[in-house]
Short mmCIF file of C-alpha atoms in Angstrom, two decimals:
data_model
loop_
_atom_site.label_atom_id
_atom_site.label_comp_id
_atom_site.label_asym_id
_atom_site.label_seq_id
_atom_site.Cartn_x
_atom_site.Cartn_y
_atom_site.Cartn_z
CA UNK G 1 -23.08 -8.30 11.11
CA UNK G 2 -23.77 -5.78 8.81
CA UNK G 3 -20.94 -4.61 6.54
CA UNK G 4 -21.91 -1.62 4.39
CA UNK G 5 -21.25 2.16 3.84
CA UNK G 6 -25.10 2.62 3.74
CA UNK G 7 -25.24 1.92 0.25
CA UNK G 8 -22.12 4.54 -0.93
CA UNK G 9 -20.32 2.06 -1.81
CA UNK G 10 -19.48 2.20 -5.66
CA UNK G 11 -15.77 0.42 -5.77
CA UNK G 12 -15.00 2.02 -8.73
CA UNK G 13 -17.66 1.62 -11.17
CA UNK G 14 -17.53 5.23 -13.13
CA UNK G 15 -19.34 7.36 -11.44
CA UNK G 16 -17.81 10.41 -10.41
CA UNK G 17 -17.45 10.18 -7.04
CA UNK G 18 -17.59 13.22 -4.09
CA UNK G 19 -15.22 13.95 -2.28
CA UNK G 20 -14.03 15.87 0.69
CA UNK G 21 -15.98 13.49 2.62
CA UNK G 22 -14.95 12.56 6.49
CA UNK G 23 -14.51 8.75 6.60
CA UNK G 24 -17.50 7.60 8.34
CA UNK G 25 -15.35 5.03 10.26
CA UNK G 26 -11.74 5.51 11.04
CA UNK G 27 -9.73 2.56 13.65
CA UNK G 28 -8.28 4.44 16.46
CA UNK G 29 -4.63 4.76 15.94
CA UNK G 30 -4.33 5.22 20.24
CA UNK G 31 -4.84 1.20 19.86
CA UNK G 32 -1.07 0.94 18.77
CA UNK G 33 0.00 3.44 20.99
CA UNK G 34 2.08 0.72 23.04
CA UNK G 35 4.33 0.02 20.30
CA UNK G 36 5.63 3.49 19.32
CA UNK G 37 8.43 2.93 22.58
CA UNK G 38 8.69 -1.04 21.58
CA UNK G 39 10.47 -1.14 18.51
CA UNK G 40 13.14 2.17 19.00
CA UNK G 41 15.74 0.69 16.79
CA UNK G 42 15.33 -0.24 12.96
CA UNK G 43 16.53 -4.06 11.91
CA UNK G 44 20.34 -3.77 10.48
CA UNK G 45 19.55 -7.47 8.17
CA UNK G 46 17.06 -9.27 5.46
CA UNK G 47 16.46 -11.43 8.63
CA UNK G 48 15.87 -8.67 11.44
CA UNK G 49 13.58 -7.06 8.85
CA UNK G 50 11.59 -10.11 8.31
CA UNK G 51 10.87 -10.95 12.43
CA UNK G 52 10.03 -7.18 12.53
CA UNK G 53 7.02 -7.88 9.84
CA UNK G 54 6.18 -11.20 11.40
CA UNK G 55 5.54 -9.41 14.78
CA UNK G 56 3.67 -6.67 13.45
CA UNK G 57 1.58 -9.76 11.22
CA UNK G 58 1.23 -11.18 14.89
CA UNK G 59 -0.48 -8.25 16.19
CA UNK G 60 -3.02 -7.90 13.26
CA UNK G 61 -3.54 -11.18 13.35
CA UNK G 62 -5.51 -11.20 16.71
CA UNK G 63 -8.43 -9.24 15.35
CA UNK G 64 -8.39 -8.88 11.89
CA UNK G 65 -11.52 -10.77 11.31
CA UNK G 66 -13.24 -7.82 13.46
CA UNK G 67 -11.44 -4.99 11.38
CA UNK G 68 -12.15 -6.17 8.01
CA UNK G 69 -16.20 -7.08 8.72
CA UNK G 70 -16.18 -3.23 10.63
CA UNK G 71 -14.62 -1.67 7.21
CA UNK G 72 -13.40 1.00 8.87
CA UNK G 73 -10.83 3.50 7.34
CA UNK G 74 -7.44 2.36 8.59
CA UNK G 75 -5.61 5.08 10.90
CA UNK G 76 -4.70 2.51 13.44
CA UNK G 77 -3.46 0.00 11.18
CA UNK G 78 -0.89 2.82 9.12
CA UNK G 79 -0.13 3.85 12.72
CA UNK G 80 1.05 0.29 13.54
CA UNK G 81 3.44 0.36 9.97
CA UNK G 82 4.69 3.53 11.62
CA UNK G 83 5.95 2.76 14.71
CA UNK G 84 7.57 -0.29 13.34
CA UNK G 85 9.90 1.31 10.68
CA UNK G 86 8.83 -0.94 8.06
CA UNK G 87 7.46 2.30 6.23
CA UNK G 88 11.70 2.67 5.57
CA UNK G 89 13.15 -1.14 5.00
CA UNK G 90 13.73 0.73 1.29
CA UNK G 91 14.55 3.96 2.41
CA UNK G 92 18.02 5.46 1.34
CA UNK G 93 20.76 4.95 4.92
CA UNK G 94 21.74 8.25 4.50
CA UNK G 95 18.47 9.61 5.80
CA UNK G 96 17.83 7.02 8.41
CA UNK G 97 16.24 4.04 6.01
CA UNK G 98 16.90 0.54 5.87
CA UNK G 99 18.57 0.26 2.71
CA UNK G 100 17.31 -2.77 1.92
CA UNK G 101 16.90 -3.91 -1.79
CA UNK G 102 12.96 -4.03 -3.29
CA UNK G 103 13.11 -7.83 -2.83
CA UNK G 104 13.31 -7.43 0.79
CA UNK G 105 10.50 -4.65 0.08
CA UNK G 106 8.39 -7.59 -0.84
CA UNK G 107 9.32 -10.35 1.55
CA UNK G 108 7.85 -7.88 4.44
CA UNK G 109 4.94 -7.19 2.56
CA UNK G 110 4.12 -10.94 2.05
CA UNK G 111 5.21 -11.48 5.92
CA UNK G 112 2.22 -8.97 6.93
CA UNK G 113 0.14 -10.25 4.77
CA UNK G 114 -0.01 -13.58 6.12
CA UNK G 115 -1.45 -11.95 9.44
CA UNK G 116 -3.79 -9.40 7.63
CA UNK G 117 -3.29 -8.57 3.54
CA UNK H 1 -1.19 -4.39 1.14
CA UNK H 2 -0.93 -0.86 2.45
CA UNK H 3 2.39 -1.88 3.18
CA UNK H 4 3.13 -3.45 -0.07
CA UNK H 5 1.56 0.08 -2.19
CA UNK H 6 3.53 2.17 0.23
CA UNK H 7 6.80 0.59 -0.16
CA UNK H 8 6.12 0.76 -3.83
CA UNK H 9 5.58 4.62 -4.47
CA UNK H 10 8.25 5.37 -1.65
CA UNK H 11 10.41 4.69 -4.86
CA UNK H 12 8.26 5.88 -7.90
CA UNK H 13 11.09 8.37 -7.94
CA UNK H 14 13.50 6.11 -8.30
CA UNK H 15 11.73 4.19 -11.30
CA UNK H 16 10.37 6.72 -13.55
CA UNK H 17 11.98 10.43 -12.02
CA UNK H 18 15.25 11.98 -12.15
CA UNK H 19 17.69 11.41 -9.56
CA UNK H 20 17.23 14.46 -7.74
CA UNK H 21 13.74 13.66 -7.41
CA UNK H 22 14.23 10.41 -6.11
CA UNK H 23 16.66 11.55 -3.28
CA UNK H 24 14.11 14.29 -2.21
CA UNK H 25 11.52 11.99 -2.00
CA UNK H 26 13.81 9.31 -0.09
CA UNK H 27 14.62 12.11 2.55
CA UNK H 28 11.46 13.67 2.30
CA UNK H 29 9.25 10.25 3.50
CA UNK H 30 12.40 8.38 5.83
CA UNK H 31 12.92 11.91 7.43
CA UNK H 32 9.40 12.06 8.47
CA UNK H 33 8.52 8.46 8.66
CA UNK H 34 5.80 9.74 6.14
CA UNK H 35 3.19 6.89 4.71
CA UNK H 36 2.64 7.27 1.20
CA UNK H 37 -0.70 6.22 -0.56
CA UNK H 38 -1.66 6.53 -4.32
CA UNK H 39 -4.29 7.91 -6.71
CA UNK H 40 -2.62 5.84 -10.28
CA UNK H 41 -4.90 4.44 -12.88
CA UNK H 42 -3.36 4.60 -15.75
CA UNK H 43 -5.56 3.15 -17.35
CA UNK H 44 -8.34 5.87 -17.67
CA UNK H 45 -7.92 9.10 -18.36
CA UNK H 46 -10.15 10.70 -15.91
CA UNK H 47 -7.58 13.32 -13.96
CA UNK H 48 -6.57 15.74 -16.27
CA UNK H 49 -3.35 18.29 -16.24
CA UNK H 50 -3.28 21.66 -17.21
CA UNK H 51 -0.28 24.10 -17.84
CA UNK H 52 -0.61 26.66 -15.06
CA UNK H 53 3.19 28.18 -16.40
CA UNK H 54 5.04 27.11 -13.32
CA UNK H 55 3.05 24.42 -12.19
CA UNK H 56 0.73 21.80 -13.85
CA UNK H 57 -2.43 21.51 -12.38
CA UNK H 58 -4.51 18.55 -11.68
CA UNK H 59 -8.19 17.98 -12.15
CA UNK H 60 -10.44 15.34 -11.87
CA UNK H 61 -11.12 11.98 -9.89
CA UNK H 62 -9.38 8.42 -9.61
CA UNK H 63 -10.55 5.25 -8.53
CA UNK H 64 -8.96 2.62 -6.62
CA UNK H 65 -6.57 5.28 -4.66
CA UNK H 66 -5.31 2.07 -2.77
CA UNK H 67 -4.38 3.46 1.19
CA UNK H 68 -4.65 7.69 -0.19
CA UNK H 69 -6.99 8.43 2.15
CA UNK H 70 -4.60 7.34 5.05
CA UNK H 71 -1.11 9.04 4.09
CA UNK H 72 0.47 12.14 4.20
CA UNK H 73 2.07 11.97 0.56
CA UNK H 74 0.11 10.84 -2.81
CA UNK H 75 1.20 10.19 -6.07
CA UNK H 76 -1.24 11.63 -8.79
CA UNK H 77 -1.28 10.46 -11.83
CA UNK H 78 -2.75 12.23 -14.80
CA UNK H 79 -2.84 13.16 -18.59
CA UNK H 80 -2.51 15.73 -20.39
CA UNK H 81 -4.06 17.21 -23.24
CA UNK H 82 -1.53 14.99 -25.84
CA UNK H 83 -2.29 12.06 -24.19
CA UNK H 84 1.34 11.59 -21.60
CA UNK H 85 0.76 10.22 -18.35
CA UNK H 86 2.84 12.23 -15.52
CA UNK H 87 3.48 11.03 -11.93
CA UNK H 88 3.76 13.74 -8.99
CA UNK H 89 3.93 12.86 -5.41
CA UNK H 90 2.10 15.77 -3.26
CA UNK H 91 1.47 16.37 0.56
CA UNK H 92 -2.51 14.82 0.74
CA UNK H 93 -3.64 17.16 3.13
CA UNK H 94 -4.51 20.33 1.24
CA UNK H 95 -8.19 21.40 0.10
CA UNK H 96 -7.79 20.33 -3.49
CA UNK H 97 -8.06 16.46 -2.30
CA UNK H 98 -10.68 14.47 -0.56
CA UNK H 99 -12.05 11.43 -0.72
CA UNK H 100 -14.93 9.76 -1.03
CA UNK H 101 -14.59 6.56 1.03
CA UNK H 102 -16.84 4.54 -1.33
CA UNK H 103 -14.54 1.51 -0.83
CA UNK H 104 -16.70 -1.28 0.53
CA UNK H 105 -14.08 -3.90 1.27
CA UNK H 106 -15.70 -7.06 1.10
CA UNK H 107 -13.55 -9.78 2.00
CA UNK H 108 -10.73 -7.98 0.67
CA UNK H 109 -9.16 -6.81 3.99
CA UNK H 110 -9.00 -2.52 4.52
CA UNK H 111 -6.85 -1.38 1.87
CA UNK H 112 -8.99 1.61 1.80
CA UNK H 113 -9.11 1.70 -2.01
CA UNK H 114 -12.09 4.23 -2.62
CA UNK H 115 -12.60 7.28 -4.91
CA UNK H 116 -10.67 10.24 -4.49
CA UNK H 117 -11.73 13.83 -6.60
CA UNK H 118 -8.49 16.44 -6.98
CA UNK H 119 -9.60 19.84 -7.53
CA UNK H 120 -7.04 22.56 -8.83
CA UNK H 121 -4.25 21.16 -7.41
CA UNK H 122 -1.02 22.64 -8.20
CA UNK H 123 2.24 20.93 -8.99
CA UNK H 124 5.14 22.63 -9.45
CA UNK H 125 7.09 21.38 -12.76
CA UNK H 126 9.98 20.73 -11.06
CA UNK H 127 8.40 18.35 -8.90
CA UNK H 128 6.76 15.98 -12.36
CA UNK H 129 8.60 13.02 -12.26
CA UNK H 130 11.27 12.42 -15.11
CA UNK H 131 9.87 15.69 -17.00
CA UNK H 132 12.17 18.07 -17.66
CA UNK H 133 10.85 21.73 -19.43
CA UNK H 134 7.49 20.57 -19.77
CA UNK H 135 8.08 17.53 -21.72
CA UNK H 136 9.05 14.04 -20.85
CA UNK H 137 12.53 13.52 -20.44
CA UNK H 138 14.27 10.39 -22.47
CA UNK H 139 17.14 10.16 -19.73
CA UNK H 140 14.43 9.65 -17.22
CA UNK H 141 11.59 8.15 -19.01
CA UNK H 142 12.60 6.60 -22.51
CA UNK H 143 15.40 3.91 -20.86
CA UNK H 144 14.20 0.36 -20.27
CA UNK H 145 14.48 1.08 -16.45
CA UNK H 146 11.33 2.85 -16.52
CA UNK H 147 9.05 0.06 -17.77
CA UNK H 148 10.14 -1.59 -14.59
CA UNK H 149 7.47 0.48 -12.75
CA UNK H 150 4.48 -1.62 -14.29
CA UNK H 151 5.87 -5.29 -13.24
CA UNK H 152 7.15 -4.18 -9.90
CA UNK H 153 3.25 -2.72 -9.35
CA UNK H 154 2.16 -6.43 -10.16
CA UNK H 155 4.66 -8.39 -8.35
CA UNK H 156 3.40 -6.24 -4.82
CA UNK H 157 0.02 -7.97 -5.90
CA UNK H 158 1.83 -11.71 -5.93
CA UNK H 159 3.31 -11.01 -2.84
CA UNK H 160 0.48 -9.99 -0.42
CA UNK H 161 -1.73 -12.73 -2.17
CA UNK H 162 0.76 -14.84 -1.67
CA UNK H 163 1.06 -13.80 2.04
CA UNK H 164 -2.39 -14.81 2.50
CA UNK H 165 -2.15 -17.96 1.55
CA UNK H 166 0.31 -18.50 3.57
CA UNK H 167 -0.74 -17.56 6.44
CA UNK H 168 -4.54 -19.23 5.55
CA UNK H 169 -2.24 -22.35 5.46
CA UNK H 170 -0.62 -21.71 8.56
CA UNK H 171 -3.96 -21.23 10.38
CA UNK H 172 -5.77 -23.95 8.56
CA UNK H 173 -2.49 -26.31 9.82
CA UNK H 174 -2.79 -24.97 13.14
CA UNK H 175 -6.97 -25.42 13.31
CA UNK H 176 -6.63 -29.26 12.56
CA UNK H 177 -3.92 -30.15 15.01
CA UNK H 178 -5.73 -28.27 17.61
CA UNK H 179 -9.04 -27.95 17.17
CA UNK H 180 -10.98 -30.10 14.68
CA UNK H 181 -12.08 -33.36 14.67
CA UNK H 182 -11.83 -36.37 11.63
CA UNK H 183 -15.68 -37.48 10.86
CA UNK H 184 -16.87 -40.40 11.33
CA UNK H 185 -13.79 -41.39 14.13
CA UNK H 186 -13.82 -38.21 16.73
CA UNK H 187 -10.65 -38.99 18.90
CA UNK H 188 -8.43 -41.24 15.47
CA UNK H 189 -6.34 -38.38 14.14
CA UNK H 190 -4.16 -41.20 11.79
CA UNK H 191 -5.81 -39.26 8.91
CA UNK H 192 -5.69 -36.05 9.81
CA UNK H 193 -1.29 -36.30 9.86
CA UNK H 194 -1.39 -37.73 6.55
CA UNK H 195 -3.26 -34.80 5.08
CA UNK H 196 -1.02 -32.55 6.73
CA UNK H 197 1.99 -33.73 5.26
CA UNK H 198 0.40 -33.80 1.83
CA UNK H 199 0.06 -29.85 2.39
CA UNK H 200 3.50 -29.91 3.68
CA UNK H 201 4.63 -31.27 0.51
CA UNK H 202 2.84 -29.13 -1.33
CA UNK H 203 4.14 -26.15 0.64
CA UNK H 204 7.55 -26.74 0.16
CA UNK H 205 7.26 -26.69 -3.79
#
């Protein structure tokens, strides 16, 4: 399976790059359209927070083998974040954020990462 | 880790800016259920500011702009001419940034960490975190608080990897009970459960 930006690829290795480019492969954020009704309420605890992470690690988890060898730019997968409200577990109450503290920050990062870092 | 980098600039405000800055960002991002992606290396010096009198503008490229090319706010990161590093957080859509998606990924799961170049793009003052009059300001910048923003960058690296491994032992666990088979004795899985909880053990600690 090839796995290659047709030889762009330069990860960071000095050159000046170009941009303004289109990414030449974007994941289809209509893929996660299910779950923007699913989850309609944020989690009020450390604990609710942490299920809400393992789910969305759940869902990743089923093809994330596919997404990584297709190295596609990931619209789909930010969409997913989105409709979960794990882009706020940090975010200040008083605008609609979880208020959790940064070590609950982490422990939902490490949750997703265990179905797709 | 887009989750991890975009948890961790949602409160670069709070770190290194002033505290007006960090509630506008706060509302600005939870308001709009914004995703926020970066373009910080401060390591090089390769994006440049200039004093455009009320803004500072930003020239230049960065590497590694882990999930920038997939949000709706960035931070920049640049220095200027006396060698200070300043941290803005801008919409990404506007003309002055694109990117050039040179990130192959290899292995390392889409964290869509390619090059991005920022052309003439225009910050107000106001909006440079913990700067105050054009110059860095000590009540934002100079208190211990603000060296905070460098460890909690690495521990969001510990915590995906260690996510992975996790969940590589999790599968790995779940591949043997279900799937695999003990050479030489297909069908005697007495060895396979004491392996398992040696990784159990070593799990737990």
């Amino acid at each position: 399976m090839t796995n290659t930006n047709n030889g762009t690829s330069t990860n960071g290795t000095g050159v000046p790059p170009k941009g303004n480019q289109q990414p030449p492969r974007a994941t289809d954020p209509a893929v996660y359209a299910e779950y923007e009704a699913k989850w309609d309420t944020l989690p009020a605890n450390e604990e609710g927070w942490i299920a809400r992470a393992a789910e969305v690690a759940a869902i990743l988890a089923k093809d994330a083998n596919q997404r990584d060898e297709a190295n596609a730019t990931p619209l789909a997968e930010v969409a997913l974040l989105k409709h979960s409200g794990l882009l706020k577990v940090i975010g200040r109450q008083k605008y609609g954020g979880g208020g959790q503290p940064i070590s609950v920050g982490y422990k939902v990062t490490r949750e997703v990462a265990k179905g797709d870092g | 880790m887009l989750l991890g980098y975009h948890l961790l600039w949602s409160q670069v405000a709070d770190i290194v800016g002033s505290e007006e800055q960090a509630d506008a960002l706060h509302k600005t991002y939870v308001t709009n259920n914004y995703y926020i992606g970066g373009a910080v290396n401060p390591r090089d010096n390769d994006l440049k500011i200039t004093d455009g009198g009320e803004h500072a503008v930003f020239n230049g490229y960065k590497h590694f702009t882990t999930g920038a090319a997939v949000s709706d706010l960035i931070v920049l990161e640049g220095a200027v001419e006396t060698g200070e590093h300043i941290f803005a957080v801008v919409p990404t859509k506007q003309p002055g940034i694109g990117f050039a998606y040179n990130w192959n990924n290899i292995g390392l799961r889409l964290t869509e960490s390619g090059s991005a170049t920022i052309t003439d793009v225009r910050v107000p003052w106001a909006d440079a975190l913990g700067w105050k009059d054009k110059k860095p300001n000590p009540a934002d910048l100079g208190i211990p608080f603000a060296s905070l923003l460098l460890p909690l960058i690495q521990l969001n690296f510990s915590n995906f990897y260690l996510g992975i491994a996790l969940g590589a032992l999790d599968t790995a666990k779940g591949y043997t009970t279900t799937t695999t088979r003990p050479w030489p004795f297909g069908g005697d899985v007495s060895g396979v459960d004491s392996g398992l909880s040696e990784i159990d053990s070593w799990r737990e600690s």
